[in-house]
Short mmCIF file of C-alpha atoms in Angstrom, two decimals:
data_model
loop_
_atom_site.label_atom_id
_atom_site.label_comp_id
_atom_site.label_asym_id
_atom_site.label_seq_id
_atom_site.Cartn_x
_atom_site.Cartn_y
_atom_site.Cartn_z
CA ASN L 20 165.25 -52.49 229.75
CA TYR L 21 165.28 -55.98 228.36
CA SER L 22 162.24 -58.21 228.35
CA SER L 23 162.56 -61.05 230.84
CA GLY L 24 163.09 -63.44 227.90
CA GLN L 25 165.96 -61.38 226.50
CA PHE L 26 167.51 -61.01 229.94
CA ALA L 27 167.20 -64.75 230.65
CA GLU L 28 168.74 -65.56 227.27
CA ALA L 29 171.69 -63.25 227.94
CA LEU L 30 172.26 -64.74 231.40
CA VAL L 31 172.01 -68.35 230.21
CA THR L 32 174.15 -67.74 227.12
CA ALA L 33 176.89 -66.11 229.21
CA LYS L 34 176.85 -69.02 231.64
CA HIS L 35 176.84 -71.63 228.84
CA LEU L 36 179.73 -69.99 226.97
CA GLY L 37 181.74 -69.17 230.09
CA LEU L 38 181.41 -65.45 229.47
CA PRO L 39 180.98 -62.76 232.11
CA GLN L 40 177.32 -62.41 232.99
CA TYR L 41 175.38 -59.31 233.91
CA VAL L 42 176.08 -58.39 237.50
CA SER L 43 173.55 -55.58 237.78
CA TYR L 44 170.25 -54.58 236.25
CA GLN L 45 168.85 -51.06 236.08
CA PRO L 46 165.06 -51.18 235.67
CA TYR L 47 162.45 -48.47 235.96
CA TYR L 48 160.98 -49.33 239.36
CA ASN L 49 159.04 -47.50 242.05
CA LEU L 50 155.70 -47.67 243.86
CA PHE L 51 153.86 -46.63 240.69
CA GLY L 52 156.04 -48.47 238.16
CA ARG L 53 156.07 -52.11 239.22
CA ASP L 54 156.17 -54.02 235.91
CA PHE L 55 159.68 -55.22 236.78
CA GLU L 56 158.18 -57.49 239.48
CA LYS L 57 156.12 -59.51 237.00
CA ASP L 58 158.85 -61.31 235.10
CA HIS L 59 162.28 -60.20 236.25
CA VAL L 60 162.57 -60.73 240.01
CA TRP L 61 162.92 -64.49 239.77
CA LEU L 62 165.79 -64.00 237.28
CA ILE L 63 167.72 -61.56 239.41
CA LYS L 64 167.29 -63.86 242.41
CA GLN L 65 168.35 -66.99 240.53
CA PHE L 66 171.38 -65.37 238.91
CA LYS L 67 172.23 -63.11 241.89
CA VAL L 68 172.06 -59.91 239.85
CA ALA L 69 172.16 -56.56 241.67
CA VAL L 70 169.14 -54.29 241.18
CA ILE L 71 169.74 -50.54 240.97
CA PRO L 72 166.47 -49.00 239.79
CA TYR L 73 166.18 -45.60 238.19
CA SER L 74 163.36 -43.15 238.88
CA PRO L 75 162.71 -44.54 242.37
CA LEU L 76 160.57 -41.48 243.11
CA SER L 77 158.51 -41.71 239.92
CA GLY L 78 159.96 -38.59 238.37
CA GLY L 79 159.67 -36.71 241.67
CA PHE L 80 156.01 -37.43 242.34
CA LEU L 81 156.96 -39.52 245.40
CA SER L 82 159.04 -36.66 246.82
CA GLY L 83 156.01 -35.22 248.60
CA LYS L 84 156.09 -31.86 246.86
CA TYR L 85 152.99 -32.64 244.79
CA ARG L 86 149.86 -32.58 246.96
CA LYS L 87 146.16 -32.87 246.28
CA GLY L 88 144.44 -29.51 246.12
CA LYS L 89 147.71 -27.54 246.18
CA PRO L 90 149.22 -25.60 243.29
CA VAL L 91 151.72 -27.61 241.27
CA PRO L 92 155.24 -26.40 242.10
CA LYS L 93 157.23 -24.90 239.27
CA SER L 94 159.70 -27.46 238.04
CA ASP L 95 160.97 -28.95 234.80
CA ARG L 96 159.17 -32.23 235.57
CA ALA L 97 155.82 -30.92 236.82
CA GLY L 98 154.18 -30.87 233.39
CA GLY L 99 155.06 -34.50 232.75
CA LEU L 100 153.59 -35.54 236.09
CA LYS L 101 150.08 -34.15 235.54
CA GLY L 102 148.81 -37.62 234.61
CA MET L 103 150.04 -38.92 237.98
CA MET L 104 147.88 -36.47 239.89
CA THR L 105 144.95 -38.76 240.62
CA ASP L 106 143.03 -39.44 243.81
CA LYS L 107 144.48 -42.96 243.91
CA ASN L 108 148.05 -41.71 243.66
CA PHE L 109 147.50 -38.94 246.19
CA ALA L 110 146.19 -41.61 248.58
CA VAL L 111 149.61 -43.26 248.32
CA ILE L 112 151.30 -39.94 249.16
CA ASP L 113 148.96 -39.50 252.16
CA THR L 114 149.74 -43.04 253.34
CA LEU L 115 153.49 -42.48 253.02
CA GLU L 116 153.14 -39.27 255.00
CA LYS L 117 151.12 -40.97 257.75
CA MET L 118 153.63 -43.81 258.02
CA GLY L 119 156.56 -41.41 257.95
CA ARG L 120 155.19 -39.27 260.78
CA LYS L 121 155.24 -42.32 263.06
CA ARG L 122 158.92 -42.88 262.26
CA GLY L 123 160.17 -39.33 261.88
CA LYS L 124 160.67 -39.87 258.14
CA THR L 125 159.59 -37.88 255.09
CA ILE L 126 157.36 -39.06 252.25
CA LEU L 127 160.42 -39.38 250.03
CA GLN L 128 162.28 -41.44 252.63
CA MET L 129 159.33 -43.80 253.09
CA ALA L 130 159.05 -44.27 249.30
CA LEU L 131 162.75 -45.16 249.16
CA GLY L 132 162.28 -47.34 252.25
CA TRP L 133 159.65 -49.35 250.37
CA LEU L 134 162.28 -50.11 247.72
CA LEU L 135 164.92 -50.92 250.31
CA SER L 136 162.53 -53.34 252.00
CA HIS L 137 162.77 -55.80 249.11
CA ASP L 138 165.29 -58.51 249.95
CA TRP L 139 166.61 -58.45 246.38
CA MET L 140 167.10 -54.66 246.17
CA THR L 141 170.66 -53.37 245.97
CA ALA L 142 170.27 -49.57 245.88
CA PRO L 143 167.94 -47.13 244.15
CA ILE L 144 169.53 -44.46 241.99
CA ILE L 145 168.66 -41.15 243.56
CA GLY L 146 168.59 -38.10 241.33
CA ALA L 147 169.09 -35.27 243.77
CA ASN L 148 169.25 -31.80 242.24
CA SER L 149 170.24 -29.95 245.42
CA PRO L 150 172.05 -30.59 248.70
CA GLU L 151 168.66 -30.58 250.46
CA GLN L 152 167.30 -33.30 248.17
CA LEU L 153 170.43 -35.37 248.70
CA THR L 154 170.18 -35.01 252.48
CA ASN L 155 166.50 -36.01 252.38
CA SER L 156 167.29 -39.06 250.24
CA LEU L 157 170.17 -40.15 252.46
CA GLY L 158 167.75 -40.11 255.39
CA ALA L 159 166.35 -43.36 253.97
CA ALA L 160 169.67 -45.22 254.29
CA GLY L 161 169.05 -48.51 256.04
CA LEU L 162 165.29 -47.95 256.28
CA LYS L 163 163.17 -51.10 256.13
CA LEU L 164 159.40 -50.93 256.30
CA THR L 165 157.50 -53.24 258.58
CA PRO L 166 155.69 -56.10 256.83
CA GLU L 167 152.40 -54.30 257.60
CA GLU L 168 153.59 -51.01 256.10
CA LYS L 169 154.89 -52.74 252.99
CA ALA L 170 151.68 -54.74 252.59
CA GLU L 171 149.56 -51.59 252.86
CA LEU L 172 151.60 -49.81 250.17
CA ASP L 173 151.62 -52.93 247.99
CA LYS L 174 147.85 -53.10 248.19
CA LEU L 175 147.50 -49.42 247.23
CA THR L 176 149.87 -49.69 244.25
CA ALA L 177 149.57 -53.27 242.97
#
């Protein structure tokens, strides 16, 4: 992940010297990791760079398998996610679940739908570890949140 200054310099230098420019950018980006928005979005829009974020489900926390008051499922990532298990973050999970019920979508699909609702988003990198996880992720294909849904999630995670 380059700083916005480094990324801008690379884009401008490539253009100035007639060299190939970056055509895609792979930032850490999800509902809980939104630093990318601060300084990079204007660059990717101006230079028409594709955005393919990694960890779109915040290490699995946005999958819906971690719930307030429930035992933490056994997984390789669970220990690293303990710091995510806050009332504020569980409120986001609850909101995603509520929104998803209205649409017949899962928490995971709604979290991916939030990403896909950005007009500058190309495609999140999904890290499915099983056929079931892949099927769940693919259920978000083409999903766009309503402006009201997106605004509610933005307010909860800004």
